[in-house]
Coordinates of C-alpha atoms and ligand atoms in Angstrom, one line a residue:
M148 CA 0.0 0.0 0.0
T149 CA 1.3 3.4 -0.8
N150 CA 1.8 5.7 2.1
S151 CA -0.5 8.6 1.5
A152 CA -4.0 9.3 0.5
Q153 CA -5.3 5.7 1.1
D154 CA -6.0 5.6 4.8
P155 CA -4.5 8.5 6.8
A156 CA -5.7 7.0 10.1
V157 CA -3.4 4.0 9.9
A158 CA -0.7 5.0 7.5
R159 CA 2.8 6.2 8.6
P160 CA 2.7 9.9 9.1
L161 CA 4.3 11.9 6.2
V162 CA 3.7 15.3 7.7
A163 CA 4.4 16.4 11.3
I164 CA 2.4 19.3 12.6
I165 CA 4.2 20.7 15.6
M166 CA 3.3 23.8 17.7
G167 CA 4.8 25.7 20.6
S168 CA 1.8 25.4 22.9
T169 CA -1.6 23.8 23.2
S170 CA -3.0 27.3 22.8
D171 CA -1.8 27.2 19.1
W172 CA -4.1 24.3 18.3
E173 CA -7.0 26.7 17.6
T174 CA -4.9 27.8 14.6
M175 CA -3.0 24.6 13.7
E176 CA -6.1 22.4 13.7
H177 CA -6.9 24.0 10.3
A178 CA -3.6 22.5 9.0
A179 CA -4.6 19.1 10.4
K180 CA -8.1 19.3 8.9
T181 CA -6.8 20.3 5.5
L182 CA -4.4 17.3 5.5
Q183 CA -7.2 15.1 6.7
D184 CA -9.4 16.3 3.8
L185 CA -6.6 15.5 1.4
G186 CA -6.1 12.1 2.9
I187 CA -2.5 12.7 4.0
A188 CA -1.3 10.9 7.1
H189 CA 0.1 13.2 9.7
E190 CA 0.9 13.5 13.4
T191 CA 0.4 16.5 15.7
R192 CA 2.6 17.4 18.7
V193 CA 3.3 20.2 21.1
V194 CA 7.0 20.9 21.0
S195 CA 8.2 24.1 22.6
A196 CA 11.4 25.8 21.6
H197 CA 11.5 27.7 24.9
R198 CA 9.8 25.3 27.4
T199 CA 11.0 21.9 26.0
P200 CA 14.2 22.7 24.1
D201 CA 15.6 19.2 24.6
L202 CA 12.5 17.6 23.1
L203 CA 12.7 20.0 20.2
F204 CA 16.3 18.8 19.5
E205 CA 15.3 15.2 19.8
Y206 CA 12.2 15.6 17.6
G207 CA 13.9 17.6 14.9
S208 CA 16.9 15.2 14.8
A209 CA 14.7 12.0 14.6
A210 CA 12.0 13.2 12.2
E211 CA 13.7 12.2 8.9
Q212 CA 14.6 8.7 10.2
R213 CA 11.0 8.2 11.4
G214 CA 9.7 8.7 7.8
I215 CA 8.4 12.3 8.2
E216 CA 8.8 14.2 4.9
V217 CA 7.5 17.6 5.7
I218 CA 7.3 19.5 9.0
I219 CA 4.7 22.2 9.6
A220 CA 5.6 24.3 12.7
G221 CA 3.3 26.8 14.2
A222 CA 4.3 29.2 16.9
G223 CA 3.5 32.7 18.3
G224 CA 5.3 35.6 19.8
A225 CA 9.1 35.2 19.8
A226 CA 8.5 32.2 17.6
H227 CA 11.7 30.1 17.5
L228 CA 10.2 26.7 16.9
P229 CA 10.2 26.7 13.1
G230 CA 13.7 28.0 12.7
M231 CA 15.2 25.9 15.5
T232 CA 13.5 22.8 14.0
A233 CA 14.8 23.6 10.6
S234 CA 18.3 23.8 12.1
K235 CA 18.0 20.2 13.2
T236 CA 16.8 18.6 10.0
V237 CA 17.1 18.9 6.2
L238 CA 13.4 18.2 5.8
P239 CA 11.4 21.1 4.4
V240 CA 10.0 23.1 7.4
L241 CA 6.9 25.3 6.8
G242 CA 6.3 28.0 9.4
V243 CA 2.9 29.2 10.5
P244 CA 3.0 32.5 12.5
V245 CA 0.3 32.2 15.2
E246 CA -1.6 35.4 16.0
S247 CA -0.2 36.8 19.3
K248 CA -2.3 39.0 21.6
A249 CA 0.2 41.8 21.9
L250 CA 1.2 42.3 18.3
K251 CA -1.4 40.4 16.3
G252 CA 1.1 37.9 15.0
L253 CA 3.5 40.5 13.4
D254 CA 6.1 39.4 16.0
S255 CA 5.5 35.7 15.1
L256 CA 5.7 36.5 11.3
L257 CA 9.0 38.3 11.5
S258 CA 10.5 35.7 13.9
I259 CA 9.7 33.0 11.5
A260 CA 10.3 34.7 8.1
Q261 CA 13.5 36.6 9.0
M262 CA 15.8 33.6 9.1
P263 CA 19.5 34.2 8.4
G264 CA 20.8 32.8 5.1
G265 CA 21.5 29.1 5.4
I266 CA 18.5 27.7 7.3
P267 CA 15.3 28.3 5.4
V268 CA 11.8 28.2 6.8
G269 CA 9.0 28.5 4.2
T270 CA 6.8 31.1 5.9
L271 CA 3.0 31.3 5.4
A272 CA 0.5 33.9 6.4
I273 CA -0.5 34.7 10.0
G274 CA -3.2 32.5 11.5
K275 CA -5.8 30.2 10.0
A276 CA -5.0 31.1 6.3
G277 CA -1.3 30.3 7.0
A278 CA -2.2 27.0 8.6
I279 CA -4.5 25.9 5.7
N280 CA -1.9 27.0 3.2
A281 CA 0.9 25.2 5.0
A282 CA -1.0 22.0 4.6
L283 CA -1.7 22.7 0.9
L284 CA 2.0 23.5 0.3
A285 CA 3.0 20.3 2.1
A286 CA 0.6 18.5 -0.3
A287 CA 2.2 20.1 -3.3
I288 CA 5.7 19.1 -2.0
L289 CA 4.5 15.5 -1.4
G290 CA 2.7 15.5 -4.7
N291 CA 6.1 15.4 -6.5
K292 CA 6.6 11.9 -5.1
Y293 CA 3.0 10.6 -4.5
P294 CA 0.7 10.9 -7.5
E295 CA -2.4 10.2 -5.4
I296 CA -1.6 13.3 -3.3
R297 CA -1.1 15.4 -6.4
E298 CA -4.5 14.3 -7.6
A299 CA -6.1 15.0 -4.3
L300 CA -4.7 18.5 -4.4
R301 CA -5.9 19.0 -8.0
K302 CA -9.4 17.8 -7.0
F303 CA -9.3 20.3 -4.0
R304 CA -8.5 23.1 -6.3
Q305 CA -11.1 22.2 -8.9
L306 CA -13.8 22.0 -6.2
Q307 CA -12.7 25.3 -4.8
T308 CA -13.0 26.9 -8.2
A309 CA -16.4 25.3 -8.8
K310 CA -17.7 26.6 -5.5
V311 CA -16.7 30.2 -6.4
L312 CA -18.2 30.0 -9.9
A313 CA -21.5 28.5 -8.5
T314 CA -22.1 31.7 -6.6
P315 CA -21.1 34.6 -8.9
D316 CA -23.6 37.1 -7.3
P317 CA -23.4 37.3 -3.5
A318 CA -26.7 39.1 -3.4
K319 CA -28.4 36.0 -4.8
A320 CA -26.6 33.7 -2.4
A321 CA -28.7 34.8 0.6
P322 CA -32.1 34.2 -0.9
A323 CA -30.8 30.8 -2.2
L324 CA -29.7 30.0 1.4
A325 CA -33.1 31.1 2.8
K326 CA -34.8 28.8 0.3
I327 CA -32.7 25.9 1.5
M328 CA -33.6 26.8 5.2
A329 CA -37.4 27.3 4.5
P330 CA -38.6 23.6 4.7
A331 CA -37.1 23.3 8.1
A332 CA -38.8 26.4 9.4
K333 CA -42.2 25.3 8.0
H334 CA -41.8 21.9 9.7
K335 CA -41.1 23.6 13.0
R336 CA -44.3 25.7 12.7
K337 CA -46.4 22.6 11.9
K338 CA -45.2 20.8 14.9
R339 CA -46.2 23.7 17.3
A340 CA -49.8 23.9 15.8
Ligands
LIG521 C1 4.7 30.3 21.9 O1 4.1 31.1 22.9 C2 3.6 29.4 21.5 O2 3.8 29.0 20.2 C3 2.3 30.3 21.7 O3 1.9 30.8 20.5 C4 2.8 31.4 22.6 C5 2.0 31.5 23.9 O4 2.0 30.2 24.5 P1 1.1 30.0 25.8 O5 1.5 31.0 26.8 O6 -0.4 30.2 25.4 O7 1.3 28.6 26.2 O8 5.7 29.5 22.5

């Protein structure tokens, strides 16, 4: 069995989603959901650059040998996790700047994007959009090796395009939605009578 889009629940994880804190999950779960939708096996872990530095070193060093092929690392504030992870592996590391309370994620973005030459971190947008795009970019990378992942990504893009084209006029989207909701409302009224 190929290790990808077949059964993400049992397959060996190809992508590791790591984050600096459980508080980052609200953002990073969008990366996990996107990988899930594409059928890409992945694992999720809290690994903090500041609070568990030894674990970060161990995790980063062992990832390649464990069969991980792409690492998505999300962190907020003085976000060292993506860069430090990248320094411990030659696997591609995609960084997601988590929105911080104090600076709205600008601190996270700069901490992740402004890596010195020699240790790259592919940096995505701040927050949910970045988490989703990190997963899509991971899929694009894996698609070079796994044809079924490339096809899953192609299907995702086609569906996304079809959804937009299906609702060209936002003013007409609301009545259409109301029409869909109407039978349920009628049913409720009948029950009360
Ligand atoms: C970073 O500090 C984490 O990535 C998180 O975004 C931020 C705040 O962490 P908590 O104080 O919520 O655990 O290391």
